[in-house]
mmCIF file of C-alpha atoms in Angstrom:
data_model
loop_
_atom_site.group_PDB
_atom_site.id
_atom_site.type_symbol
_atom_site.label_atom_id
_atom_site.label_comp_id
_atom_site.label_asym_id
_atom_site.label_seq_id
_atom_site.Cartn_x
_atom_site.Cartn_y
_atom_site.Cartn_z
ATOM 1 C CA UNK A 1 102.736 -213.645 -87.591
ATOM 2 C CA UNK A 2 103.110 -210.439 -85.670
ATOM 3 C CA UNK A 3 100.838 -209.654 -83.012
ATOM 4 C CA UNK A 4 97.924 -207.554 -83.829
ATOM 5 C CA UNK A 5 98.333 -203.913 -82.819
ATOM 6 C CA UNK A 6 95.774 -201.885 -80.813
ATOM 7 C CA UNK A 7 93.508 -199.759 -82.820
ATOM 8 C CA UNK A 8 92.599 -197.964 -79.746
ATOM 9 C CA UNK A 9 94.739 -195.710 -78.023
ATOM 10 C CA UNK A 10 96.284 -194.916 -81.830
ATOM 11 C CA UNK A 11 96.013 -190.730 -80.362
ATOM 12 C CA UNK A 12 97.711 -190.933 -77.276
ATOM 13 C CA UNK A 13 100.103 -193.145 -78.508
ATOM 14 C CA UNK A 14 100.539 -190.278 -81.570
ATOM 15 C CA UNK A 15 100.469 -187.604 -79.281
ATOM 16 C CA UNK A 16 103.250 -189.363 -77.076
ATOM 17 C CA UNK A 17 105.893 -189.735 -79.507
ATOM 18 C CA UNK A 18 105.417 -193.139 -79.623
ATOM 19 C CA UNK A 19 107.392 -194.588 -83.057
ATOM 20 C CA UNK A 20 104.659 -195.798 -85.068
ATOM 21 C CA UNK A 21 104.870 -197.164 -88.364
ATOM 22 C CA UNK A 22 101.919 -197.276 -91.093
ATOM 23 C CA UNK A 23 101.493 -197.505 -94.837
ATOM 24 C CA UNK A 24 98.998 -195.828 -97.388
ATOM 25 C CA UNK A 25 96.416 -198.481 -98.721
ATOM 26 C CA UNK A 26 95.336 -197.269 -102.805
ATOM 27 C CA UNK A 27 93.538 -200.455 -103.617
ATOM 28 C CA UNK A 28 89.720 -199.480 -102.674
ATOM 29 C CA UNK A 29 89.219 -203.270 -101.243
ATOM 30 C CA UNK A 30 89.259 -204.308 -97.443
ATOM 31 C CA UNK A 31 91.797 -206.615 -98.511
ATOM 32 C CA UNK A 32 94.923 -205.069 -97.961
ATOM 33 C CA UNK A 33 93.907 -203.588 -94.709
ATOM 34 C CA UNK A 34 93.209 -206.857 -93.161
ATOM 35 C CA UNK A 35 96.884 -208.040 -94.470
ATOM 36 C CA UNK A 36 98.504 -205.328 -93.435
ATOM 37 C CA UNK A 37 96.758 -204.916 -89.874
ATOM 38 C CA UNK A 38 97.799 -209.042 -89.407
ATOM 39 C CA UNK A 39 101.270 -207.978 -90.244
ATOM 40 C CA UNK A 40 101.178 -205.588 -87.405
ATOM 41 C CA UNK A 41 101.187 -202.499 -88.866
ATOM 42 C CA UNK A 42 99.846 -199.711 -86.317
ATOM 43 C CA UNK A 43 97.987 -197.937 -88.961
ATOM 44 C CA UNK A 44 96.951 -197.936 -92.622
ATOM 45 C CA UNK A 45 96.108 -194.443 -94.268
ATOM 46 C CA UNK A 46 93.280 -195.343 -96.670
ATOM 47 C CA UNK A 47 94.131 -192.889 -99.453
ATOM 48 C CA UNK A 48 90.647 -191.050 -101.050
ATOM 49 C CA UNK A 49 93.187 -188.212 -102.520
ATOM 50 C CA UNK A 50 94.935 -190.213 -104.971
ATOM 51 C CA UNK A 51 92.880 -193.495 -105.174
ATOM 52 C CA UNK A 52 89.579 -194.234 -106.420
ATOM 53 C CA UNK A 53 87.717 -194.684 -102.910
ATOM 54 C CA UNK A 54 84.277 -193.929 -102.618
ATOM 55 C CA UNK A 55 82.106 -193.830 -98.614
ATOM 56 C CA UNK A 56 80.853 -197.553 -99.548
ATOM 57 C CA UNK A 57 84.746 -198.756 -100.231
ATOM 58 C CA UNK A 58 85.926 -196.456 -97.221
ATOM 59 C CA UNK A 59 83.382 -197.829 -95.088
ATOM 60 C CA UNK A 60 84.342 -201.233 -95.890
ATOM 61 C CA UNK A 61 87.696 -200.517 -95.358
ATOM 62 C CA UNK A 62 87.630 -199.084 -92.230
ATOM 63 C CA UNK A 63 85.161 -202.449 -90.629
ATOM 64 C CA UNK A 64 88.707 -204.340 -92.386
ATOM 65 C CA UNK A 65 90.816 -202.461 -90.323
ATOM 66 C CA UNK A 66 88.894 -202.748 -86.962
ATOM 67 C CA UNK A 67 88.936 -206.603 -87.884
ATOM 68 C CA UNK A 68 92.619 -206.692 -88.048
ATOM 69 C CA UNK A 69 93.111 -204.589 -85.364
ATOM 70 C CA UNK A 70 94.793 -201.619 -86.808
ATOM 71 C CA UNK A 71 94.033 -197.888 -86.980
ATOM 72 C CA UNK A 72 92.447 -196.506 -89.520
ATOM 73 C CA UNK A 73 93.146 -192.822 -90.974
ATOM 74 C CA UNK A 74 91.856 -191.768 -93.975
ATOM 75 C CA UNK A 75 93.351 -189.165 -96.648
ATOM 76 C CA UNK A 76 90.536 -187.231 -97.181
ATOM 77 C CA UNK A 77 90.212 -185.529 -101.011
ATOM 78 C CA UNK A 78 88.635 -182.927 -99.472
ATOM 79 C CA UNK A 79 88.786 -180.916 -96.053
ATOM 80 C CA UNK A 80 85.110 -180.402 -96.119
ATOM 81 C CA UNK A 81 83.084 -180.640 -93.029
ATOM 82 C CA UNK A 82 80.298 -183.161 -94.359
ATOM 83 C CA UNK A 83 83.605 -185.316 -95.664
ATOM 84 C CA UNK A 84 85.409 -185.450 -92.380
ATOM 85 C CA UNK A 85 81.963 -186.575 -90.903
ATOM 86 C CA UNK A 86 81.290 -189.024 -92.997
ATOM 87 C CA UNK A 87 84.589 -190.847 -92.344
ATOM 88 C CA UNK A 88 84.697 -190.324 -88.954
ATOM 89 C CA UNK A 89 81.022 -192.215 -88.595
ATOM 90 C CA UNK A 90 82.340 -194.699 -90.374
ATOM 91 C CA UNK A 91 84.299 -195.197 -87.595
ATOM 92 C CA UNK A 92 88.112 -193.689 -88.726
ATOM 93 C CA UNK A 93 90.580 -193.268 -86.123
ATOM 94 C CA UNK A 94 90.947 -189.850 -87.619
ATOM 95 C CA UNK A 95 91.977 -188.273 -91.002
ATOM 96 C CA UNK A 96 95.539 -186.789 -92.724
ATOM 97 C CA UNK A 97 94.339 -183.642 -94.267
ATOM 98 C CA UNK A 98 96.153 -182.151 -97.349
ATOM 99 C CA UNK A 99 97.073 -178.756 -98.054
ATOM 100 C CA UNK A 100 96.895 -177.081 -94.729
ATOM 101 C CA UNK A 101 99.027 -174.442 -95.563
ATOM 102 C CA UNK A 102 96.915 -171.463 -92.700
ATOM 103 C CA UNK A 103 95.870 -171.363 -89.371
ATOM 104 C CA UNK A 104 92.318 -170.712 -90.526
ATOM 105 C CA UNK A 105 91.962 -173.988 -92.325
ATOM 106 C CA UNK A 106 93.710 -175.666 -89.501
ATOM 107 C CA UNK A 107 91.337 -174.147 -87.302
ATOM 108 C CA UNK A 108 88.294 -174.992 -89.274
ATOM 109 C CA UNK A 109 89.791 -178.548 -90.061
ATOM 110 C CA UNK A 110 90.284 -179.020 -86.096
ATOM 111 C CA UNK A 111 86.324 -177.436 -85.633
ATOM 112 C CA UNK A 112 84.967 -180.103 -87.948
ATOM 113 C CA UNK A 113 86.769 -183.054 -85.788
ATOM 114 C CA UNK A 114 85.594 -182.292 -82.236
ATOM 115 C CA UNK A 115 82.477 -182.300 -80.795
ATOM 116 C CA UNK A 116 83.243 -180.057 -77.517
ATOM 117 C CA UNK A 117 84.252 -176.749 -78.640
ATOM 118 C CA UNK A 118 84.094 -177.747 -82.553
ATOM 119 C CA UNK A 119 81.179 -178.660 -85.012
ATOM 120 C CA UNK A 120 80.918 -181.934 -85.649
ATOM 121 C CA UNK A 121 77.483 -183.116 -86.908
ATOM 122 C CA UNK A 122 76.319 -185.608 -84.362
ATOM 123 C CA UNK A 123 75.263 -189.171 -84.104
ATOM 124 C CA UNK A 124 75.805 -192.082 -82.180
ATOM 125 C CA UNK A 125 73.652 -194.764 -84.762
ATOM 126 C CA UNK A 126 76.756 -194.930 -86.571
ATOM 127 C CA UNK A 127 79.892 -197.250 -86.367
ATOM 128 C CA UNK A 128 81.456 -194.883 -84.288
ATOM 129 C CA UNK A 129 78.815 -194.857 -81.997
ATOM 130 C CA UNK A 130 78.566 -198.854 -82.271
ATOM 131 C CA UNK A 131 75.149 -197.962 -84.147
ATOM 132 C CA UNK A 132 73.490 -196.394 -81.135
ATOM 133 C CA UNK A 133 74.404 -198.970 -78.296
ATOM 134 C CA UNK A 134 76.860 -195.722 -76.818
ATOM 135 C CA UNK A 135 74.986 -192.876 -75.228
ATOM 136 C CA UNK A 136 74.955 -189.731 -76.217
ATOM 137 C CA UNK A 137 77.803 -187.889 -73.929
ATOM 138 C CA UNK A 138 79.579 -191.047 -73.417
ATOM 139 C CA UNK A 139 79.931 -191.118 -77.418
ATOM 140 C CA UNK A 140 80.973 -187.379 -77.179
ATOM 141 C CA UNK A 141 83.556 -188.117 -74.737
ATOM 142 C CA UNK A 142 84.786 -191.048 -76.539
ATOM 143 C CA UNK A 143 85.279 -189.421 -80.037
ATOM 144 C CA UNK A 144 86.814 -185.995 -78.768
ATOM 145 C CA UNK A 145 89.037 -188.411 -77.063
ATOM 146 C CA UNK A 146 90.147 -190.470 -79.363
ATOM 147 C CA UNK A 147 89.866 -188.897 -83.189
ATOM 148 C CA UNK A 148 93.061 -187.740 -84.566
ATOM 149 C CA UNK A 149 93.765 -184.790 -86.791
ATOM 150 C CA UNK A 150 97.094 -184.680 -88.591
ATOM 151 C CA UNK A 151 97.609 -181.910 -91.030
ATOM 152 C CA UNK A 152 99.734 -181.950 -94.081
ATOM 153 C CA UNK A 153 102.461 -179.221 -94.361
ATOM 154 C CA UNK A 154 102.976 -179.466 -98.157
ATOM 155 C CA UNK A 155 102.687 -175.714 -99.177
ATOM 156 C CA UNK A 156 105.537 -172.907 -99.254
ATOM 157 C CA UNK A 157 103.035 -170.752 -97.702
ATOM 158 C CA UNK A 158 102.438 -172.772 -94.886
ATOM 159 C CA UNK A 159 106.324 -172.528 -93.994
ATOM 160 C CA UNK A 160 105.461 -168.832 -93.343
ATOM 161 C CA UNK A 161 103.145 -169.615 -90.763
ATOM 162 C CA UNK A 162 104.448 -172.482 -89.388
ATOM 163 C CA UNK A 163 104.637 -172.042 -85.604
ATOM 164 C CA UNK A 164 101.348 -170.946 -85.613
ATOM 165 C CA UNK A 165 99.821 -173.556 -87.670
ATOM 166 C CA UNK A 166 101.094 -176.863 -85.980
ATOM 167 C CA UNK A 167 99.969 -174.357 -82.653
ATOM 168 C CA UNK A 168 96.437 -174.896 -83.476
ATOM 169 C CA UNK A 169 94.504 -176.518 -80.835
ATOM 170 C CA UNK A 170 92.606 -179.667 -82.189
ATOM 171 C CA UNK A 171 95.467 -180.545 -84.217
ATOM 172 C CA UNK A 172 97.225 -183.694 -83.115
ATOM 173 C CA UNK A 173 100.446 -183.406 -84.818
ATOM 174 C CA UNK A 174 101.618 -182.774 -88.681
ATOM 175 C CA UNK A 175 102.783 -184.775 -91.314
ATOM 176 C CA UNK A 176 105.617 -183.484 -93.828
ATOM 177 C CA UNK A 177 104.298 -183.809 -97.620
ATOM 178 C CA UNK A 178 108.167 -183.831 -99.106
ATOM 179 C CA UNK A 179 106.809 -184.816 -102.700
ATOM 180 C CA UNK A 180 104.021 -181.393 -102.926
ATOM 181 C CA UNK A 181 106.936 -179.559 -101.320
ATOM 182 C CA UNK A 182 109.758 -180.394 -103.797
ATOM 183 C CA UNK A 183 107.637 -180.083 -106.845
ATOM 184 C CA UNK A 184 106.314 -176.553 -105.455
ATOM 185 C CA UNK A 185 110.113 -175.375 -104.513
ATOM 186 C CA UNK A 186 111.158 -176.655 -108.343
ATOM 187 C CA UNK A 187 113.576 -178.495 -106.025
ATOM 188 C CA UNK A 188 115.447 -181.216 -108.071
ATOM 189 C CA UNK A 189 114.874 -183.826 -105.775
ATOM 190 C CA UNK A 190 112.978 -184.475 -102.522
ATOM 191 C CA UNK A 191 116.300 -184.541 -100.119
ATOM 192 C CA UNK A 192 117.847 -181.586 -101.696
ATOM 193 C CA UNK A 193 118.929 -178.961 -99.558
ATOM 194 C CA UNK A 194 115.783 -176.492 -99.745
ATOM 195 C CA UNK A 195 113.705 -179.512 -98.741
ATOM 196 C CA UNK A 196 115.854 -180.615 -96.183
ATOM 197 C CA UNK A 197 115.814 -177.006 -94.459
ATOM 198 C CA UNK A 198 111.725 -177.143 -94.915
ATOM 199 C CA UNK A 199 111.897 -180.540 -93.344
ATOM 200 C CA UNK A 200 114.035 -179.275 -90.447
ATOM 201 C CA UNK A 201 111.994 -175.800 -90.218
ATOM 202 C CA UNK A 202 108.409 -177.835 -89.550
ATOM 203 C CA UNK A 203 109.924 -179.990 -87.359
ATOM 204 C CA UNK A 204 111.418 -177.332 -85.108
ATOM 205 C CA UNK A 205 108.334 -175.419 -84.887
ATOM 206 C CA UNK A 206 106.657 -178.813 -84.021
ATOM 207 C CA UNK A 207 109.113 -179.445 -81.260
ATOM 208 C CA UNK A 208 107.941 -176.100 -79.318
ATOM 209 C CA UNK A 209 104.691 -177.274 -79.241
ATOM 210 C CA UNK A 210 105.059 -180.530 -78.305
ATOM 211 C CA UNK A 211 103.486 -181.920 -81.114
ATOM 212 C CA UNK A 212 104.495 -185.547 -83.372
ATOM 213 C CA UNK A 213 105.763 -185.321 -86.510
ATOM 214 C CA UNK A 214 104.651 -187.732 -89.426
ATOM 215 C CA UNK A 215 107.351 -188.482 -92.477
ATOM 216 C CA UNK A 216 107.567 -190.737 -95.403
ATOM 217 C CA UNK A 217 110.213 -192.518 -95.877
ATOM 218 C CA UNK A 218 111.592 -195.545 -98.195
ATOM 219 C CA UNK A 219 113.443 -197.462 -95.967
ATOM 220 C CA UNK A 220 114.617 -198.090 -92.715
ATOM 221 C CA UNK A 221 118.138 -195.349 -93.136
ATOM 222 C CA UNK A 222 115.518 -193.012 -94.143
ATOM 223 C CA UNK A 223 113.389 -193.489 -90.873
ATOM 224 C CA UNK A 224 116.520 -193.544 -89.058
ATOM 225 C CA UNK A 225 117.800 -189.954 -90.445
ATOM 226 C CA UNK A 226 114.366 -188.707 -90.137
ATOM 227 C CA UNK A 227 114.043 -189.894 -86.465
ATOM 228 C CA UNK A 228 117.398 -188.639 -85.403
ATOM 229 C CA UNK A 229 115.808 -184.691 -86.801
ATOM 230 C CA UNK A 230 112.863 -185.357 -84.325
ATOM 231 C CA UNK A 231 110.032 -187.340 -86.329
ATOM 232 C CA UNK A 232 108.149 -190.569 -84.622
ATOM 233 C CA UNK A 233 105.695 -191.630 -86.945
ATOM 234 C CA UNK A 234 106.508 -193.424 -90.518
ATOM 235 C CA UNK A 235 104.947 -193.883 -93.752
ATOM 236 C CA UNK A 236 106.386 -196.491 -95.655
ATOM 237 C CA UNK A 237 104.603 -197.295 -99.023
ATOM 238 C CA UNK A 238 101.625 -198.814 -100.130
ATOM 239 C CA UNK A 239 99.821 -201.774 -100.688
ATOM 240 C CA UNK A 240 100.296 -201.294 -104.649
ATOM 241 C CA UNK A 241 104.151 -200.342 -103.873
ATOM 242 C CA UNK A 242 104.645 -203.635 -101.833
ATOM 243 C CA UNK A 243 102.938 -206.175 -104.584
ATOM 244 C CA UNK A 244 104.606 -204.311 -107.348
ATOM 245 C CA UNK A 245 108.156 -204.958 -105.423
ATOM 246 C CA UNK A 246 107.223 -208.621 -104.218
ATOM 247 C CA UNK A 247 105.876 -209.325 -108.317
ATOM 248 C CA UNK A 248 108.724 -208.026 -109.427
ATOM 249 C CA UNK A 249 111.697 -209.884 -107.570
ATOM 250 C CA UNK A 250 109.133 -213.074 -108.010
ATOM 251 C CA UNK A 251 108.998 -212.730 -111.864
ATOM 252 C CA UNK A 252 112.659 -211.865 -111.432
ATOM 253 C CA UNK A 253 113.664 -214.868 -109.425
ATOM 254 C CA UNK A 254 111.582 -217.373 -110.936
ATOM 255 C CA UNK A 255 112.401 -216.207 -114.780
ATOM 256 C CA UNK A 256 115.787 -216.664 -113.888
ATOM 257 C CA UNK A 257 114.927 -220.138 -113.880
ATOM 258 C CA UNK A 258 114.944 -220.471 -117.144
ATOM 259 C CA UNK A 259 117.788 -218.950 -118.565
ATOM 260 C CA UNK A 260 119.969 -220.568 -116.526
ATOM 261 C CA UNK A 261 118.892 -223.976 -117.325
ATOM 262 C CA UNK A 262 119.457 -222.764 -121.250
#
C-alpha cells in the first residue's frame, strides 16, 4: 500500500506546480474517500454538482478524507457564499467552482474564501477550527493560508476574459472543464481542434500569471500530452468509473470461465 499523502500543504504544493493527481468521488459515502486516500491519491474532489451529496454526507466525507490523509475539495453546486462556508467549516481543503466564466464572479468566489481582505463568515467551533481548540487569529491565519480556490473555465465567454480571470487575486489556479466546453462549442469531440486551441488559450494566460492548471484526463498519454502544454494537476475518474471498470473486466474474466470449459 502506498504511503498516505499529506492533506496539509495540498495549496502550496498546488500553487507550486507540484504534479498532483486526484479523482472525483460521486458515491455520497466516506467510503471511497478512505480507499482512495490509502491508495495515495493527493486529493479526492467530492462532487455536490453532479452527485447526490447533501452537508451531512459532505461532512462525513470530508472527516473520511482527513482519516486517510488526503485533501479534500469539494465541487460545489453552487458558488454561493453560505455554500462555500459551509464546506469550508466542514473542514475542505478548498472547493472547484463551476462556471466561472467573469472576473466578477471570480472575484466574489475568491471574497467568499478568505477571511483577510474577503468575507468569509467566521468561526473557529467548527472542524476547521478543530471545534474551537484554535484561536481566533491563529484560525484566520491558518485558513487564509491554506484554503484553495480553483475555478472552472468551462464557458466560451470566459475565453474572452481569460487573462484577467485566472489574474484574480484569491484564486489559486484554474481547472479546464473540456466536457461544458465541447458541448458549448458544438465541437464533435472533446480533443477536436477548437477545444484543443481553448485548452492551449487558458493555459497560456495561466502561464503569465504564474498560476497551476487543473485537467482531466483518461489515462496516463493523456496526462502526459496535457503536461507537456503546461498543466500539473490531474483528474482521473471516479470512484463509480473505477468499480464500473474493475466489475466489468471481473465479470469479464471470470465469465470466461465458463465458456471455455464448454
Amino acid at each position: 500500500m502506498p504511503a498516505q499523502p499529506a492533506s496539509t500543504g495540498f495549496r502550496q504544493r498546488f500553487v507550486a506546480g507540484e504534479t498532483l493527481v486526484g479523482t472525483f468521488v460521486k458515491t455520497p459515502s466516506s467510503h471511497p474517500v478512505e480507499i482512495l486516500g490509502q491508495a495515495g491519491f493527493e486529493f479526492v474532489v467530492i462532487d455536490e454538482e453532479h452527485a447526490p451529496w447533501d452537508r451531512v454526507t459532505i461532512d462525513h466525507a470530508l472527516l473520511a478524507a482527513r482519516a486517510s490523509g488526503t485533501a479534500g475539495i469539494v465541487r460545489v453546486a453552487e458558488p454561493s457564499a453560505a455554500k462555500i462556508l459551509a464546506v469550508l467549516d466542514d473542514g475542505a481543503t478548498g472547493v472547484l467552482v463551476p462556471h466561472v466564466s467573469s472576473v466578477a464572479k471570480a472575484q466574489e468566489i475568491a471574497r467568499a474564501c478568505r477571511f483577510r481582505g474577503g468575507r468569509r463568515g467566521f468561526s473557529n467551533t467548527t472542524r476547521a477550527g478543530n471545534f474551537g481548540a484554535v484561536g481566533v487569529w491563529p484560525h484566520v491565519d491558518a485558513q487564509d493560508a491554506s484554503v484553495t480556490f480553483i475555478a472552472m473555465i468551462e464557458d466560451p465567454e470566459a475565453l474572452d476574459d481569460i487573462d484577467a480571470i485566472v489574474a484574480t487575486e484569491g484564486l489559486d489556479g484554474v481547472f479546464i472543464g473540456r466536457g461544458d466546453l465541447t458541448v458549448a462549442l458544438g465541437a464533435p469531440a472533446m480533443d477536436a481542434p477548437e477545444i484543443m486551441a481553448a485548452c492551449e488559450r487558458i493555459i497560456a494566460a495561466a502561464k503569465k500569471v504564474g498560476k497551476p492548471v487543473a485537467m482531466m484526463v483518461a489515462n496516463a498519454d493523456d496526462a502526459n500530452r496535457f503536461h507537456k502544454m503546461g498543466a500539473t494537476t490531474f483528474i482521473v475518474a471516479s470512484d463509480q468509473g473505477f468499480m464500473r471498470q474493475a466489475a466489468l473486466k471481473a465479470y469479464a474474466d471470470i465469465s470466461a470461465v465458463g465458456a471455455k470449459s464448454a
